[in-house]
């Protein structure tokens, strides 16, 4: 043996010995296993084969499979095969099942959100309604509300605009006296204007029939009353259609919602204070001015009793009847035309809002 080969043999022997120190059999490079922090990194055991077991498909499994396909039919299998590299049918089915579960979870969340958020809006839709107490809090120059014949209006911007006449300007300071108030009394309607089907031109040729205001204090609260004919220099106030032609179109630009009343409060006005407040189909009517007029000693003419006599009997019940007179109203023996004429008249003159549900 030459001196050149001796070191090589000794190095090989040393290497073989070192590879068997741990008692492991010697392996070829292709059989060796690399270890990484104790985890096997390669070498699938040789000679292992997958085993396929036939299991009977239960009815529950069939139902779930049908549901899965119903939810994922829109995902074509060729797309999964080509894009997702899912060449085996069972792998594609497993993927579809995961997608189906995600879709089911999404729908469950949608149902929960509807129950939490949407159901309340469906069962109890939001209504834009205010009570007189609510309105009374809106009495500042930047936040001014008024109530007029059962409607609520935000006049915060309107009071900054010029209106009135040069001789009688409606200043912002004067307008603020109306803020937070019910201003029905400042916009009186003649009976003929409000009830054209019940009061003829022969009965009131000059539109001079105005009801007596029962609440004298309300008359003294405001600086100006928008009564037709009281201001000759105003073109608008000289028009008998002043309210419908000028007031309503302007106010509707600032409408916020309806004025509502607590039923127990209305009942107290009827039963405890003897007032002519009643409810018809959840609408509130205040007929104090009507009875103040017909019961006045100076108004002996029957022209003031322009409403159907049954309505007077229903409202003037001496406290014995119900505050909600809807049933009595429905039993009045009248035709459709007379019914509509009386209702329109009451709505124009005596309507003050709705019952707060």
CSV table of C-alpha atoms in Angstrom, one decimal:
chain,number,residue,atom,x,y,z
A,1,UNK,CA,0.0,0.0,0.0
A,2,UNK,CA,1.4,3.3,-1.0
A,3,UNK,CA,1.8,6.3,1.3
A,4,UNK,CA,-0.6,8.3,-1.0
A,5,UNK,CA,-3.5,5.9,-0.4
A,6,UNK,CA,-3.0,5.3,3.3
A,7,UNK,CA,-4.4,8.6,4.5
A,8,UNK,CA,-7.4,8.2,2.2
A,9,UNK,CA,-8.3,4.8,3.6
A,10,UNK,CA,-7.9,6.0,7.2
A,11,UNK,CA,-10.1,9.0,6.5
A,12,UNK,CA,-12.8,6.7,5.0
A,13,UNK,CA,-12.6,4.3,7.9
A,14,UNK,CA,-12.9,7.2,10.4
A,15,UNK,CA,-15.9,8.6,8.5
A,16,UNK,CA,-17.6,5.2,8.5
A,17,UNK,CA,-17.0,4.7,12.1
A,18,UNK,CA,-18.3,8.2,13.0
A,19,UNK,CA,-21.5,7.5,11.1
A,20,UNK,CA,-22.2,4.4,13.2
A,21,UNK,CA,-21.4,5.9,16.7
A,22,UNK,CA,-25.1,6.3,17.5
A,23,UNK,CA,-25.8,2.7,16.5
A,24,UNK,CA,-27.7,3.7,13.4
A,25,UNK,CA,-27.2,1.7,10.3
A,26,UNK,CA,-25.3,3.3,7.5
A,27,UNK,CA,-27.4,4.9,4.9
A,28,UNK,CA,-26.8,6.1,1.4
A,29,UNK,CA,-27.3,9.8,0.7
A,30,UNK,CA,-30.6,9.2,-0.9
A,31,UNK,CA,-31.9,7.3,2.2
A,32,UNK,CA,-30.6,9.8,4.8
A,33,UNK,CA,-33.1,11.9,6.7
A,34,UNK,CA,-32.4,15.5,7.5
A,35,UNK,CA,-33.5,16.7,10.9
A,36,UNK,CA,-34.6,20.3,11.7
A,37,UNK,CA,-35.2,21.1,15.4
A,38,UNK,CA,-36.4,17.5,15.8
A,39,UNK,CA,-38.9,17.7,12.9
A,40,UNK,CA,-38.6,15.4,9.9
A,41,UNK,CA,-38.0,17.4,6.8
A,42,UNK,CA,-38.2,14.9,4.0
A,43,UNK,CA,-38.3,11.2,3.1
A,44,UNK,CA,-41.8,9.8,2.8
A,45,UNK,CA,-41.7,6.2,3.9
A,46,UNK,CA,-41.0,3.9,0.9
A,47,UNK,CA,-43.6,1.4,-0.1
A,48,UNK,CA,-46.6,3.3,1.5
A,49,UNK,CA,-49.9,3.3,-0.5
A,50,UNK,CA,-53.2,5.2,0.1
A,51,UNK,CA,-56.2,3.1,1.1
A,52,UNK,CA,-59.7,3.8,-0.1
A,53,UNK,CA,-62.5,2.6,2.0
A,54,UNK,CA,-66.1,2.3,0.7
A,55,UNK,CA,-68.5,3.7,3.3
A,56,UNK,CA,-72.3,3.6,2.9
A,57,UNK,CA,-73.7,7.1,2.2
A,58,UNK,CA,-76.3,8.1,4.8
A,59,UNK,CA,-79.4,10.2,4.2
A,60,UNK,CA,-77.9,13.0,6.2
A,61,UNK,CA,-74.8,13.0,3.9
A,62,UNK,CA,-77.0,13.0,0.8
A,63,UNK,CA,-79.0,16.0,2.1
A,64,UNK,CA,-75.8,17.9,3.0
A,65,UNK,CA,-74.3,17.1,-0.4
A,66,UNK,CA,-77.5,18.4,-2.2
A,67,UNK,CA,-77.4,21.5,0.0
A,68,UNK,CA,-73.7,22.0,-0.8
A,69,UNK,CA,-74.3,21.8,-4.6
A,70,UNK,CA,-77.4,24.1,-4.2
A,71,UNK,CA,-75.1,26.8,-2.6
A,72,UNK,CA,-72.1,26.3,-4.9
A,73,UNK,CA,-73.5,25.4,-8.2
A,74,UNK,CA,-72.3,28.6,-9.7
A,75,UNK,CA,-68.7,27.5,-9.2
A,76,UNK,CA,-67.9,25.2,-12.2
A,77,UNK,CA,-65.8,22.1,-11.5
A,78,UNK,CA,-63.5,22.6,-14.5
A,79,UNK,CA,-62.6,26.0,-13.0
A,80,UNK,CA,-61.6,24.2,-9.7
A,81,UNK,CA,-59.7,21.6,-11.7
A,82,UNK,CA,-57.8,24.2,-13.8
A,83,UNK,CA,-57.4,27.1,-11.4
A,84,UNK,CA,-57.4,25.4,-8.0
A,85,UNK,CA,-55.6,22.3,-9.2
A,86,UNK,CA,-58.2,20.1,-7.5
A,87,UNK,CA,-58.1,17.1,-9.8
A,88,UNK,CA,-59.8,14.7,-7.5
A,89,UNK,CA,-63.6,14.9,-7.1
A,90,UNK,CA,-63.5,14.3,-3.3
A,91,UNK,CA,-61.1,17.3,-2.9
A,92,UNK,CA,-63.4,19.5,-5.0
A,93,UNK,CA,-66.3,18.4,-2.9
A,94,UNK,CA,-64.5,19.2,0.3
A,95,UNK,CA,-63.7,22.7,-1.0
A,96,UNK,CA,-67.4,23.2,-2.0
A,97,UNK,CA,-68.4,22.1,1.5
A,98,UNK,CA,-66.2,24.8,3.1
A,99,UNK,CA,-67.6,27.4,0.8
A,100,UNK,CA,-71.2,26.3,1.6
A,101,UNK,CA,-70.5,26.6,5.3
A,102,UNK,CA,-69.2,30.2,4.8
A,103,UNK,CA,-72.3,31.1,2.8
A,104,UNK,CA,-74.6,29.6,5.5
A,105,UNK,CA,-72.7,31.6,8.2
A,106,UNK,CA,-73.1,34.8,6.1
A,107,UNK,CA,-76.8,34.3,5.8
A,108,UNK,CA,-77.1,33.6,9.5
A,109,UNK,CA,-75.3,36.9,10.2
A,110,UNK,CA,-77.7,38.7,7.7
A,111,UNK,CA,-80.7,37.3,9.6
A,112,UNK,CA,-79.2,38.4,13.0
A,113,UNK,CA,-78.5,41.9,11.7
A,114,UNK,CA,-82.0,42.1,10.4
A,115,UNK,CA,-83.5,41.0,13.7
A,116,UNK,CA,-81.2,43.5,15.6
A,117,UNK,CA,-81.5,46.5,13.3
A,118,UNK,CA,-84.2,46.0,10.6
A,119,UNK,CA,-87.0,44.3,12.4
A,120,UNK,CA,-87.6,47.2,14.8
A,121,UNK,CA,-87.8,49.6,11.9
A,122,UNK,CA,-90.3,47.3,10.1
A,123,UNK,CA,-92.5,46.7,13.2
A,124,UNK,CA,-92.1,50.3,14.5
A,125,UNK,CA,-91.2,52.6,11.6
A,126,UNK,CA,-89.7,55.9,12.6
A,127,UNK,CA,-92.2,58.7,12.7
A,128,UNK,CA,-91.4,62.3,12.7
A,129,UNK,CA,-93.7,63.5,15.4
A,130,UNK,CA,-93.4,66.1,18.2
A,131,UNK,CA,-95.4,67.0,21.3
A,132,UNK,CA,-96.0,70.5,22.5
A,133,UNK,CA,-93.4,69.9,25.1
A,134,UNK,CA,-90.9,69.0,22.4
A,135,UNK,CA,-91.7,72.1,20.4
A,136,UNK,CA,-91.4,74.4,23.5
A,137,UNK,CA,-87.7,73.4,23.7
A,138,UNK,CA,-87.1,74.8,20.2
A,139,UNK,CA,-87.3,78.5,21.0
A,140,UNK,CA,-83.9,79.9,20.1
A,141,UNK,CA,-83.0,81.9,17.0
A,142,UNK,CA,-81.0,79.0,15.6
A,143,UNK,CA,-83.6,76.4,16.5
A,144,UNK,CA,-87.2,77.7,16.2
A,145,UNK,CA,-90.2,75.4,15.8
A,146,UNK,CA,-93.9,76.2,15.6
A,147,UNK,CA,-97.1,74.1,15.5
A,148,UNK,CA,-99.8,75.0,13.1
A,149,UNK,CA,-103.0,73.0,12.7
A,150,UNK,CA,-101.5,69.7,13.6
A,151,UNK,CA,-98.2,70.1,11.8
A,152,UNK,CA,-94.8,71.1,13.0
A,153,UNK,CA,-92.5,73.5,11.2
A,154,UNK,CA,-88.9,74.6,11.6
A,155,UNK,CA,-88.8,78.3,11.0
A,156,UNK,CA,-85.2,78.8,12.0
A,157,UNK,CA,-84.2,80.0,8.5
A,158,UNK,CA,-87.6,81.6,7.7
A,159,UNK,CA,-87.3,84.1,10.4
A,160,UNK,CA,-84.1,85.5,8.9
A,161,UNK,CA,-85.9,86.3,5.6
A,162,UNK,CA,-87.7,89.6,4.9
A,163,UNK,CA,-91.5,89.4,4.9
A,164,UNK,CA,-94.4,91.5,5.9
A,165,UNK,CA,-94.8,95.0,4.5
A,166,UNK,CA,-92.8,98.1,4.6
A,167,UNK,CA,-95.2,99.6,7.1
A,168,UNK,CA,-95.5,96.5,9.2
A,169,UNK,CA,-92.2,94.5,8.8
A,170,UNK,CA,-92.0,91.1,10.4
A,171,UNK,CA,-88.7,91.4,12.2
A,172,UNK,CA,-86.8,88.5,13.6
A,173,UNK,CA,-87.5,89.7,17.2
A,174,UNK,CA,-91.2,89.7,16.5
A,175,UNK,CA,-91.0,86.3,14.9
A,176,UNK,CA,-89.2,84.9,17.9
A,177,UNK,CA,-92.4,85.4,19.9
A,178,UNK,CA,-93.9,82.6,18.0
A,179,UNK,CA,-91.0,80.1,18.5
A,180,UNK,CA,-91.9,77.1,20.5
A,181,UNK,CA,-95.6,77.8,20.3
A,182,UNK,CA,-98.8,76.5,18.8
A,183,UNK,CA,-99.8,79.4,16.5
A,184,UNK,CA,-103.2,78.3,15.3
A,185,UNK,CA,-104.9,81.4,16.7
A,186,UNK,CA,-102.6,83.7,14.6
A,187,UNK,CA,-103.9,82.2,11.4
A,188,UNK,CA,-107.7,82.3,11.6
A,189,UNK,CA,-109.8,81.0,8.8
A,190,UNK,CA,-113.2,82.3,7.8
A,191,UNK,CA,-115.9,79.7,8.0
A,192,UNK,CA,-116.7,80.0,4.4
A,193,UNK,CA,-113.0,79.6,3.4
A,194,UNK,CA,-112.6,76.5,5.5
A,195,UNK,CA,-116.0,74.9,4.8
A,196,UNK,CA,-117.1,76.0,1.3
A,197,UNK,CA,-119.5,73.0,1.0
A,198,UNK,CA,-121.3,73.9,4.2
A,199,UNK,CA,-121.3,77.8,4.1
A,200,UNK,CA,-122.6,79.3,0.9
A,201,UNK,CA,-121.9,82.7,-0.6
A,202,UNK,CA,-125.4,83.7,0.2
A,203,UNK,CA,-124.8,82.9,3.9
A,204,UNK,CA,-121.5,84.7,4.0
A,205,UNK,CA,-121.0,86.9,0.9
A,206,UNK,CA,-118.0,88.8,2.3
A,207,UNK,CA,-116.2,86.0,4.1
A,208,UNK,CA,-116.9,87.7,7.4
A,209,UNK,CA,-117.9,84.7,9.5
A,210,UNK,CA,-115.0,84.0,11.9
A,211,UNK,CA,-115.4,81.7,15.0
A,212,UNK,CA,-115.1,83.2,18.5
A,213,UNK,CA,-111.7,82.4,20.0
A,214,UNK,CA,-112.3,80.5,23.2
A,215,UNK,CA,-108.8,81.0,24.5
A,216,UNK,CA,-108.6,84.8,25.1
A,217,UNK,CA,-105.1,84.5,26.6
A,218,UNK,CA,-103.8,83.0,23.3
A,219,UNK,CA,-105.0,86.0,21.4
A,220,UNK,CA,-103.1,88.3,23.7
A,221,UNK,CA,-99.8,86.3,23.4
A,222,UNK,CA,-98.9,87.2,19.8
A,223,UNK,CA,-98.2,90.6,18.3
A,224,UNK,CA,-100.0,90.0,15.0
A,225,UNK,CA,-102.9,88.0,13.6
A,226,UNK,CA,-102.9,87.0,10.0
A,227,UNK,CA,-106.5,87.7,9.3
A,228,UNK,CA,-107.6,88.4,5.7
A,229,UNK,CA,-108.5,92.0,5.2
A,230,UNK,CA,-106.8,93.4,8.3
A,231,UNK,CA,-103.9,94.9,6.4
A,232,UNK,CA,-105.0,96.7,3.2
A,233,UNK,CA,-101.4,97.4,2.2
A,234,UNK,CA,-100.7,93.7,1.9
A,235,UNK,CA,-101.7,92.0,-1.4
A,236,UNK,CA,-101.5,88.6,0.2
A,237,UNK,CA,-103.7,89.4,3.2
A,238,UNK,CA,-106.3,90.9,0.9
A,239,UNK,CA,-106.7,87.5,-0.8
A,240,UNK,CA,-109.4,85.2,0.6
A,241,UNK,CA,-107.2,82.3,-0.3
A,242,UNK,CA,-104.4,83.7,1.7
A,243,UNK,CA,-103.9,80.5,3.8
A,244,UNK,CA,-104.0,77.9,1.0
A,245,UNK,CA,-102.3,80.1,-1.6
A,246,UNK,CA,-99.5,81.6,0.5
A,247,UNK,CA,-99.2,80.2,4.0
A,248,UNK,CA,-99.3,76.5,3.4
A,249,UNK,CA,-97.0,76.4,0.3
A,250,UNK,CA,-94.4,78.4,2.2
A,251,UNK,CA,-94.7,76.5,5.5
A,252,UNK,CA,-94.5,73.1,3.8
A,253,UNK,CA,-91.0,74.0,2.8
A,254,UNK,CA,-90.1,73.9,6.5
A,255,UNK,CA,-92.3,71.0,7.6
A,256,UNK,CA,-90.8,68.6,10.1
A,257,UNK,CA,-93.7,66.3,10.9
A,258,UNK,CA,-96.9,65.9,12.9
A,259,UNK,CA,-98.0,67.2,16.3
A,260,UNK,CA,-99.1,64.4,18.6
A,261,UNK,CA,-101.0,64.3,21.9
A,262,UNK,CA,-101.1,61.8,24.7
A,263,UNK,CA,-104.6,60.2,24.8
A,264,UNK,CA,-104.8,60.4,28.6
A,265,UNK,CA,-104.2,64.2,28.3
A,266,UNK,CA,-106.9,64.5,25.8
A,267,UNK,CA,-109.2,62.4,28.0
A,268,UNK,CA,-108.4,64.7,30.9
A,269,UNK,CA,-109.4,67.7,28.9
A,270,UNK,CA,-112.7,66.1,28.1
A,271,UNK,CA,-113.5,64.4,31.4
A,272,UNK,CA,-111.8,66.6,34.0
A,273,UNK,CA,-112.0,70.1,32.4
A,274,UNK,CA,-115.2,69.8,30.3
A,275,UNK,CA,-113.4,70.8,27.1
A,276,UNK,CA,-114.5,69.8,23.6
A,277,UNK,CA,-111.5,67.7,22.8
A,278,UNK,CA,-112.2,64.4,21.1
A,279,UNK,CA,-110.5,61.7,19.0
A,280,UNK,CA,-111.8,60.4,15.7
A,281,UNK,CA,-109.7,57.6,14.0
A,282,UNK,CA,-106.7,58.7,16.0
A,283,UNK,CA,-107.0,62.3,14.9
A,284,UNK,CA,-107.5,64.9,17.6
A,285,UNK,CA,-110.0,67.7,17.2
A,286,UNK,CA,-110.5,70.7,19.4
A,287,UNK,CA,-113.9,72.2,18.9
A,288,UNK,CA,-113.7,74.8,21.7
A,289,UNK,CA,-114.1,77.7,19.3
A,290,UNK,CA,-117.2,76.2,17.6
A,291,UNK,CA,-119.1,75.8,20.9
A,292,UNK,CA,-117.9,79.1,22.1
A,293,UNK,CA,-119.5,80.6,19.0
A,294,UNK,CA,-122.8,78.7,18.9
A,295,UNK,CA,-123.3,79.2,22.6
A,296,UNK,CA,-122.6,82.9,22.5
A,297,UNK,CA,-125.7,85.0,23.3
A,298,UNK,CA,-124.9,87.3,20.4
A,299,UNK,CA,-124.9,84.5,17.8
A,300,UNK,CA,-128.6,83.6,17.7
A,301,UNK,CA,-128.6,82.9,13.9
A,302,UNK,CA,-128.6,79.3,12.9
A,303,UNK,CA,-126.0,80.0,10.3
A,304,UNK,CA,-123.3,79.4,13.0
A,305,UNK,CA,-124.5,75.8,13.4
A,306,UNK,CA,-123.0,74.8,10.0
A,307,UNK,CA,-121.9,71.3,11.1
A,308,UNK,CA,-124.2,68.2,11.1
A,309,UNK,CA,-126.3,68.1,14.2
A,310,UNK,CA,-125.1,64.6,15.0
A,311,UNK,CA,-121.5,66.0,15.4
A,312,UNK,CA,-122.7,68.5,17.9
A,313,UNK,CA,-124.4,65.8,19.9
A,314,UNK,CA,-121.3,63.6,19.9
A,315,UNK,CA,-119.0,66.3,21.1
A,316,UNK,CA,-121.5,67.9,23.5
A,317,UNK,CA,-122.0,64.8,25.7
A,318,UNK,CA,-121.7,66.5,29.1
A,319,UNK,CA,-118.8,64.2,29.9
A,320,UNK,CA,-120.8,61.0,29.6
A,321,UNK,CA,-119.4,59.7,26.4
A,322,UNK,CA,-116.1,58.4,25.4
A,323,UNK,CA,-113.2,60.6,24.4
A,324,UNK,CA,-112.6,58.5,21.4
A,325,UNK,CA,-115.9,59.0,19.4
A,326,UNK,CA,-114.9,57.0,16.3
A,327,UNK,CA,-117.7,54.5,16.7
A,328,UNK,CA,-120.3,57.3,17.1
A,329,UNK,CA,-118.8,59.1,14.1
A,330,UNK,CA,-119.1,55.9,12.0
A,331,UNK,CA,-122.8,55.5,13.0
A,332,UNK,CA,-123.9,58.9,11.8
A,333,UNK,CA,-126.5,58.4,9.1
A,334,UNK,CA,-125.3,60.5,6.2
A,335,UNK,CA,-124.2,60.2,2.6
A,336,UNK,CA,-120.7,60.1,1.4
A,337,UNK,CA,-120.8,63.7,0.1
A,338,UNK,CA,-122.2,65.1,3.4
A,339,UNK,CA,-119.7,63.0,5.3
A,340,UNK,CA,-116.7,64.3,3.3
A,341,UNK,CA,-117.9,67.9,3.5
A,342,UNK,CA,-118.2,67.8,7.3
A,343,UNK,CA,-114.9,66.0,7.7
A,344,UNK,CA,-113.0,68.5,5.5
A,345,UNK,CA,-114.5,71.4,7.4
A,346,UNK,CA,-113.5,69.9,10.8
A,347,UNK,CA,-110.0,69.1,9.5
A,348,UNK,CA,-109.5,72.7,8.3
A,349,UNK,CA,-110.9,74.4,11.4
A,350,UNK,CA,-110.5,72.1,14.4
A,351,UNK,CA,-107.8,69.5,13.7
A,352,UNK,CA,-104.8,69.9,16.1
A,353,UNK,CA,-102.8,66.7,15.6
A,354,UNK,CA,-102.8,62.9,16.1
A,355,UNK,CA,-102.8,60.5,19.1
A,356,UNK,CA,-99.3,59.6,20.1
A,357,UNK,CA,-99.0,55.8,19.8
